[in-house]
Amino acid sequence: MSTPLDIQPVIMAGGSGTRLWPLSRAGYPKQFLVLSGNSSLFQQAAERLAALAEPGLAVAAPLVVGNEEHRFLVLEQLREVRLAPGAVLLEPCGRNTAPAVTLAALQASLEGRDPILVVTPADQTVTDAAAFAAAMRQAARRAADGSLVVLGVTPDRPETGYGYIRSAGEVVQAFVEKPDLPTAQRYLSEGGYSWNAGMFVMRASSWLRALAEFRPDILAATEAAFAQRQQDSVFVRPDKALFAAVPSESVDYAVMERCPGSAHPLAMVPLSAGWNDLGAWEAVWQVGEKDASGNVTRGDALLSNCRNTLVHAGSRLVAAVGVENVMVVETPDAVLVIDRARSQEVKAIVERLQKEGRGEQLLHRKVHRPWGWYDGIDHGERFQVKRIQVKPGASLSLQMHHHRAEHWIVVSGTAEVTVGDKTTLLSENQSTYIPLGEVHRLANPGKVPLEIIEVQSGSYLGEDDIVRYSDTYGRA
């Protein structure tokens, strides 16, 4: 019996998804959102790759390349779908996809392995899982001989938001940039053009050899940062200063576009699986389940005499009357209204929010933490009210605040409260007071979620007024 091919899934989870604001934000970007189906895009990607296993293909635990700030989101969302990562490679800063894939290749090559990397972004969706699996398995077998393989999505419309691959059969001839509409229409009518989905399949050694030829500077700098890595459980952290010095470049520009005509064979496998990268709200409308008038709704939405409209209601009733080709996205702290034809322009709003230093581009009102979440339900001059939920067995850090005092009221569950050198248990409807400057901790010793209301008062109520003394999650 032949040895099965060693398949190493690699999930690229470092994107920010600015064009899907206000639902996608820097602290909780689109790959972790549920935009189609009942699971997040990241979870869908992980499950699709795990499903590649069959006789002759052995699929390892996934490598995830992502942002330090999202590391607990990665673990929690994988836990929810009963998957565990092989490693979570944490980029100290974004350096584009070529260094990210190189980190994964270096990690996968440890202990003398040379697996076939199956690289996919975390923020895409497909409607035909069986077709996706068949194409990926074909690509993996093609990559076993040392070829680099790119997945080319069979286009069904003249799309201007994607780059294209020109090919003759499986032979890649060229990569072309995002076209204007007449050019995209010509590509569709001529044939021989596929959308570039940013999915690649190749042996780790094949990628490293090609990078060594085309961009040895990227390889050397990434190897240096990886050599000085630190590891904490499944978290692998390249050296921060050395990684910041890695040239920022995409997989396409660094390697793939240089392969045609070189000694590094590049093949394309066609993918017809209902693929969409959900890069903007228009794409969410395209993949959504439509009513007879072409409307897509999610949440508590009421539409009357509307056509080809998207309404995403996140926290309250949203009603629309007599609108056409409009998208409305509601969250507890922001509402977006946009013409469907201009969905790419949401990025300009995010850039303005960043320029003005506004928090709506960074975090939602409800903020997820490794121990649970908090929701800022009210605030004013010198006060702030939060609803806090702590997972069973979890605890916040042992901490102190210089500028605020806090009142805690238990709504449900049991709270273990440490204030100074005293620890007490509080149950439903009981409360406690933490004076300004007092060292304290909140923990949930029970088996059900703990929920409290926190009332803060003081001269400064920012999240950076936290001095951590110890922390279960390595944040002290």
XYZ file of C-alpha atoms in Angstrom:
476
model
C 0.000 0.000 0.000
C 1.400 3.435 -0.962
C 2.087 6.073 1.660
C -0.734 8.677 1.864
C 0.076 12.218 0.753
C 0.725 14.469 3.723
C -1.701 17.419 3.419
C -1.087 20.491 5.579
C -4.008 22.948 5.585
C -2.966 26.585 5.955
C -5.654 29.148 6.786
C -4.771 32.790 6.173
C -6.783 34.664 8.798
C -5.071 38.042 8.978
C -7.404 40.237 6.883
C -9.301 43.260 8.172
C -12.355 43.287 5.868
C -12.816 47.066 5.923
C -15.367 47.051 3.079
C -17.780 45.092 5.289
C -17.894 47.779 7.977
C -19.757 48.285 10.296
C -20.118 44.534 10.854
C -16.433 43.832 10.169
C -14.006 45.799 12.343
C -10.311 45.620 13.129
C -10.955 43.879 16.444
C -13.500 41.440 14.968
C -12.942 41.216 11.198
C -15.131 39.534 8.613
C -13.505 36.092 8.709
C -14.896 35.587 12.224
C -18.407 36.759 11.331
C -21.402 34.633 10.364
C -22.306 36.085 6.970
C -23.679 32.962 5.319
C -24.965 29.761 6.857
C -24.683 29.140 10.594
C -20.932 29.343 11.131
C -18.261 31.964 10.578
C -16.282 32.175 7.349
C -13.175 31.055 9.268
C -14.999 28.029 10.650
C -16.313 27.154 7.189
C -12.768 27.312 5.778
C -11.416 25.065 8.542
C -14.167 22.492 8.072
C -13.763 22.468 4.271
C -10.065 21.721 4.590
C -10.568 19.041 7.253
C -13.032 17.332 4.891
C -10.305 16.765 2.273
C -9.174 13.575 4.024
C -9.791 10.366 2.085
C -7.812 7.190 1.342
C -4.465 8.358 0.013
C -4.713 11.845 1.574
C -3.797 12.355 5.250
C -4.894 15.806 6.461
C -2.995 17.321 9.394
C -4.351 19.765 11.956
C -4.503 23.217 10.336
C -1.886 25.908 10.601
C -3.512 29.310 11.097
C -1.639 32.503 10.226
C -3.211 35.530 11.847
C -3.076 38.584 14.034
C -1.913 38.544 17.653
C -5.104 40.359 18.684
C -7.311 37.597 17.240
C -5.513 34.598 18.733
C -8.252 33.702 21.225
C -10.956 34.153 18.591
C -9.115 31.567 16.480
C -8.977 29.035 19.319
C -12.568 29.600 20.425
C -14.025 29.325 16.925
C -12.044 26.161 16.180
C -13.194 24.703 19.504
C -16.809 25.373 18.531
C -16.432 23.176 15.425
C -14.397 20.560 17.314
C -11.100 21.235 15.577
C -7.704 21.955 17.110
C -4.909 23.843 15.339
C -1.500 22.383 14.676
C -0.138 25.855 15.409
C -1.323 29.466 15.316
C 1.373 31.634 13.732
C 0.944 35.167 15.042
C 2.171 37.972 12.823
C 3.367 40.917 14.938
C 2.468 43.154 11.975
C 0.943 42.643 8.558
C 3.516 41.925 5.823
C 1.134 40.592 3.132
C 0.641 37.007 2.008
C 4.111 35.947 0.794
C 5.738 36.199 4.256
C 2.617 34.650 5.820
C 2.796 31.583 3.564
C 6.540 31.394 4.217
C 5.946 31.257 7.972
C 3.532 28.376 7.417
C 6.020 26.579 5.125
C 8.794 26.901 7.712
C 6.529 25.632 10.488
C 5.321 22.734 8.322
C 8.925 21.785 7.477
C 9.931 21.165 11.090
C 10.942 17.615 11.998
C 11.900 16.886 8.400
C 8.365 17.058 6.983
C 7.643 18.259 3.462
C 3.855 18.278 3.306
C 1.646 19.631 0.553
C 0.426 23.035 1.734
C -3.214 23.740 0.912
C -3.431 27.494 1.404
C -6.773 29.282 1.539
C -7.961 32.640 2.889
C -10.299 32.463 5.872
C -12.847 34.900 4.478
C -14.381 33.066 1.516
C -17.472 30.975 0.988
C -18.478 28.184 -1.397
C -21.904 26.685 -1.984
C -20.748 23.315 -3.366
C -18.508 21.686 -0.770
C -18.138 18.479 -2.774
C -16.878 20.352 -5.848
C -14.462 22.315 -3.678
C -13.070 19.121 -2.133
C -12.687 17.453 -5.534
C -10.744 20.431 -6.938
C -8.490 20.661 -3.899
C -7.723 16.945 -3.948
C -6.865 17.184 -7.649
C -4.588 20.152 -6.898
C -2.892 18.275 -4.044
C -2.100 15.292 -6.255
C -0.839 17.628 -8.965
C 1.434 19.397 -6.438
C 2.966 16.126 -5.256
C 5.472 16.205 -8.156
C 6.806 19.622 -7.148
C 4.456 21.840 -9.152
C 2.930 24.972 -7.717
C -0.831 24.928 -8.262
C -3.290 27.818 -8.246
C -7.066 27.448 -8.077
C -8.828 29.350 -10.846
C -12.508 30.103 -10.287
C -14.654 29.701 -13.385
C -16.257 33.156 -13.864
C -20.008 33.555 -14.302
C -20.111 37.341 -14.784
C -17.770 40.180 -15.868
C -16.436 40.895 -12.372
C -14.158 43.930 -11.925
C -13.306 43.262 -8.280
C -11.041 40.245 -8.857
C -7.709 39.633 -10.518
C -7.717 37.089 -13.344
C -5.569 34.125 -14.443
C -5.074 33.553 -18.176
C -4.501 29.894 -18.971
C -4.524 27.287 -21.687
C -5.910 24.198 -20.039
C -3.966 23.739 -16.819
C -0.987 25.765 -18.066
C -0.900 29.251 -16.520
C 0.127 31.886 -19.061
C -0.208 35.080 -17.044
C -1.824 36.826 -14.100
C -3.729 40.018 -14.913
C -4.864 42.851 -12.644
C -8.457 43.728 -11.801
C -9.947 44.878 -15.131
C -12.412 47.606 -15.995
C -15.877 46.484 -17.068
C -15.270 46.338 -20.862
C -12.110 44.303 -20.295
C -13.897 41.950 -17.890
C -16.655 41.482 -20.468
C -14.033 40.621 -23.089
C -12.399 38.080 -20.746
C -15.761 36.393 -20.225
C -16.601 36.251 -23.943
C -13.130 35.086 -25.053
C -12.766 32.362 -22.415
C -9.449 31.179 -21.043
C -9.688 33.521 -18.043
C -10.425 32.547 -14.430
C -10.789 34.529 -11.254
C -7.778 34.405 -8.957
C -9.179 33.156 -5.657
C -5.931 33.450 -3.714
C -5.843 29.689 -3.052
C -2.576 27.842 -3.633
C -1.428 24.231 -3.300
C 2.254 23.228 -3.263
C 4.832 21.310 -1.279
C 6.500 23.396 1.412
C 9.877 22.778 -0.275
C 8.512 23.850 -3.677
C 7.375 27.184 -2.264
C 10.652 27.791 -0.441
C 12.716 26.955 -3.540
C 10.699 29.299 -5.738
C 10.868 32.087 -3.170
C 14.626 31.575 -2.834
C 14.993 32.206 -6.570
C 12.544 35.056 -7.057
C 12.604 36.878 -3.698
C 15.552 35.682 -1.590
C 15.240 38.846 0.503
C 11.774 37.829 1.705
C 12.920 34.286 2.440
C 16.013 35.347 4.377
C 14.168 37.949 6.450
C 11.287 35.598 7.262
C 13.684 32.770 8.174
C 15.513 35.127 10.532
C 12.285 36.131 12.276
C 11.106 32.510 12.473
C 14.446 31.331 13.873
C 13.996 33.695 16.830
C 10.383 32.674 17.434
C 8.802 32.128 20.814
C 6.189 29.451 21.406
C 3.434 29.443 24.006
C 1.259 26.342 23.739
C -0.056 26.432 20.128
C 0.895 30.090 19.645
C 4.069 30.657 17.611
C 5.395 34.233 17.594
C 8.135 35.261 15.136
C 10.549 37.874 16.430
C 8.722 41.208 16.321
C 11.564 43.460 15.188
C 12.898 40.985 12.632
C 9.449 40.314 11.174
C 8.793 44.037 10.814
C 11.861 44.144 8.543
C 10.422 41.520 6.149
C 9.498 43.081 2.772
C 5.733 43.256 2.341
C 4.633 41.384 -0.783
C 1.807 39.172 -2.015
C 2.164 35.542 -3.080
C 1.226 36.556 -6.629
C 3.809 39.312 -7.021
C 6.585 37.522 -5.143
C 6.373 34.146 -6.876
C 3.330 33.119 -8.915
C 3.540 35.782 -11.624
C 7.210 34.913 -12.189
C 6.695 31.183 -12.622
C 5.450 30.976 -16.251
C 8.479 30.219 -18.419
C 10.697 29.485 -15.409
C 12.057 26.246 -13.953
C 9.195 26.252 -11.423
C 6.131 24.583 -12.974
C 2.856 26.367 -12.290
C -0.481 24.687 -12.984
C -4.085 25.772 -12.594
C -6.967 23.614 -11.426
C -10.421 25.016 -12.251
C -12.856 25.551 -9.390
C -16.611 25.678 -9.987
C -18.045 25.514 -6.481
C -20.140 28.643 -6.008
C -17.101 30.555 -4.733
C -17.297 34.105 -3.388
C -14.772 36.067 -1.358
C -17.473 38.249 0.265
C -15.212 41.243 -0.159
C -18.004 43.817 0.039
C -21.692 44.072 0.915
C -22.616 43.597 -2.744
C -21.070 40.104 -2.562
C -23.101 39.346 0.583
C -26.254 40.270 -1.342
C -25.179 38.061 -4.249
C -24.825 34.914 -2.115
C -27.796 35.649 0.141
C -31.162 33.902 -0.014
C -33.456 36.287 -1.890
C -37.216 36.779 -1.748
C -39.372 37.184 -4.847
C -38.286 40.838 -5.159
C -34.578 40.096 -4.899
C -34.268 41.281 -1.282
C -31.882 39.719 1.241
C -32.550 40.176 4.950
C -30.930 39.030 8.174
C -32.213 39.743 11.655
C -35.388 41.646 12.520
C -36.051 43.340 9.169
C -39.358 44.447 7.628
C -39.422 45.486 3.957
C -42.317 46.941 1.962
C -42.218 47.569 -1.798
C -38.420 47.133 -1.901
C -36.399 45.511 -4.671
C -32.874 44.077 -4.831
C -32.113 45.436 -1.371
C -30.040 44.096 1.518
C -31.025 44.772 5.136
C -28.824 43.381 7.916
C -30.387 44.092 11.310
C -28.003 43.296 14.130
C -29.713 44.527 17.283
C -33.159 46.015 16.577
C -36.005 46.232 14.093
C -34.993 47.820 10.783
C -37.782 48.778 8.377
C -37.397 49.890 4.749
C -40.090 51.171 2.412
C -39.922 51.740 -1.330
C -36.165 51.489 -1.805
C -34.318 49.718 -4.601
C -30.679 48.608 -4.912
C -29.882 49.861 -1.412
C -28.008 48.181 1.428
C -28.689 48.925 5.107
C -26.431 47.419 7.773
C -27.333 48.078 11.406
C -25.231 47.382 14.513
C -25.743 48.659 18.080
C -23.415 51.644 17.546
C -23.414 52.332 13.776
C -25.714 52.195 10.743
C -24.528 52.066 7.123
C -26.776 53.037 4.186
C -25.218 52.649 0.744
C -26.079 52.320 -2.920
C -25.440 48.710 -3.978
C -23.382 49.854 -6.952
C -20.953 51.692 -4.639
C -20.304 49.023 -2.016
C -16.536 49.193 -2.615
C -16.545 52.767 -1.287
C -17.242 51.720 2.321
C -13.468 51.623 2.734
C -13.433 55.430 2.490
C -15.687 55.666 5.562
C -13.348 53.395 7.525
C -10.357 55.512 6.488
C -12.157 58.623 7.712
C -12.987 56.974 11.043
C -9.319 56.034 11.424
C -8.191 59.557 10.578
C -10.579 61.032 13.151
C -9.500 58.506 15.804
C -13.013 57.120 16.276
C -13.465 53.774 17.969
C -16.223 52.548 15.653
C -13.635 51.327 13.136
C -11.803 49.250 15.751
C -14.271 47.529 18.075
C -17.949 46.751 18.327
C -19.955 47.845 21.322
C -19.846 44.184 22.333
C -16.195 43.181 22.711
C -15.071 39.546 22.888
C -12.298 38.548 25.268
C -10.716 35.130 25.987
C -12.712 34.930 29.240
C -16.053 35.947 27.660
C -17.317 39.368 26.534
C -18.455 42.804 27.641
C -21.061 45.118 26.141
C -20.845 48.876 26.769
C -24.560 49.576 27.248
C -24.365 53.209 28.449
C -21.863 55.952 29.161
C -21.706 59.622 30.033
C -19.478 62.129 31.764
C -17.555 60.273 34.518
C -19.575 57.034 34.278
C -19.885 53.920 32.126
C -22.126 50.850 32.366
C -21.118 47.436 31.023
C -22.822 44.078 30.797
C -20.174 41.399 31.340
C -20.335 37.641 30.761
C -17.608 35.295 32.050
C -17.344 31.718 30.787
C -17.507 28.830 33.304
C -14.086 28.330 34.874
C -12.708 31.551 33.383
C -11.368 34.643 35.099
C -10.325 38.185 34.303
C -6.778 39.293 35.106
C -5.705 40.379 38.580
C -5.719 44.109 37.940
C -5.933 47.661 39.219
C -7.215 50.981 37.859
C -5.676 54.393 38.534
C -8.671 56.501 37.549
C -11.907 54.602 38.215
C -13.883 52.740 40.846
C -16.327 49.958 40.011
C -19.590 48.482 41.286
C -20.427 44.876 40.313
C -23.978 43.456 40.480
C -24.471 39.739 39.795
C -27.334 39.095 37.367
C -26.919 35.316 37.067
C -24.387 32.677 38.030
C -21.792 32.776 40.797
C -18.978 35.319 41.023
C -15.697 34.803 42.851
C -14.538 38.312 43.693
C -11.049 39.164 44.924
C -10.563 42.666 46.348
C -7.201 43.258 47.988
C -6.440 40.211 50.151
C -10.101 39.180 50.542
C -11.981 36.715 48.279
C -15.768 36.264 48.483
C -18.506 34.485 46.557
C -21.483 36.456 45.282
C -24.716 35.071 43.859
C -27.678 36.527 41.987
C -28.695 40.083 43.069
C -25.655 40.492 45.315
C -23.142 43.269 44.680
C -19.704 44.582 45.638
C -17.635 47.770 45.362
C -14.032 48.034 44.151
C -12.408 51.309 45.244
C -10.097 53.224 42.924
C -6.552 51.829 43.104
C -7.563 48.504 44.703
C -6.171 45.272 43.233
C -9.052 43.006 42.181
C -10.162 40.052 40.080
C -13.457 38.601 38.829
C -13.763 34.839 38.258
C -16.492 32.335 37.483
C -16.047 29.170 39.595
C -19.366 27.715 38.417
C -20.530 25.543 35.550
C -22.860 28.092 33.937
C -21.984 31.522 32.494
C -21.634 34.356 34.985
C -23.311 37.633 34.055
C -22.814 40.901 35.905
C -23.560 44.577 35.452
C -20.511 46.786 36.019
C -20.887 50.483 36.793
C -17.645 52.441 36.415
C -17.136 55.948 37.780
C -14.095 58.161 37.628
C -12.144 60.808 35.767
C -10.956 58.477 32.972
C -12.713 55.296 31.783
C -10.548 54.108 28.872
C -9.656 50.434 28.430
C -5.966 51.305 28.721
C -6.407 52.173 32.420
C -5.628 48.597 33.433
C -2.526 47.496 35.324
C -2.357 43.690 35.129
C -0.453 41.753 37.797
C -1.241 38.227 36.616
C -3.345 36.792 33.829
C -4.390 33.323 32.705
C -4.116 34.412 29.077
C -0.595 35.834 29.040
C -1.613 39.508 28.899
C 0.097 40.661 32.114
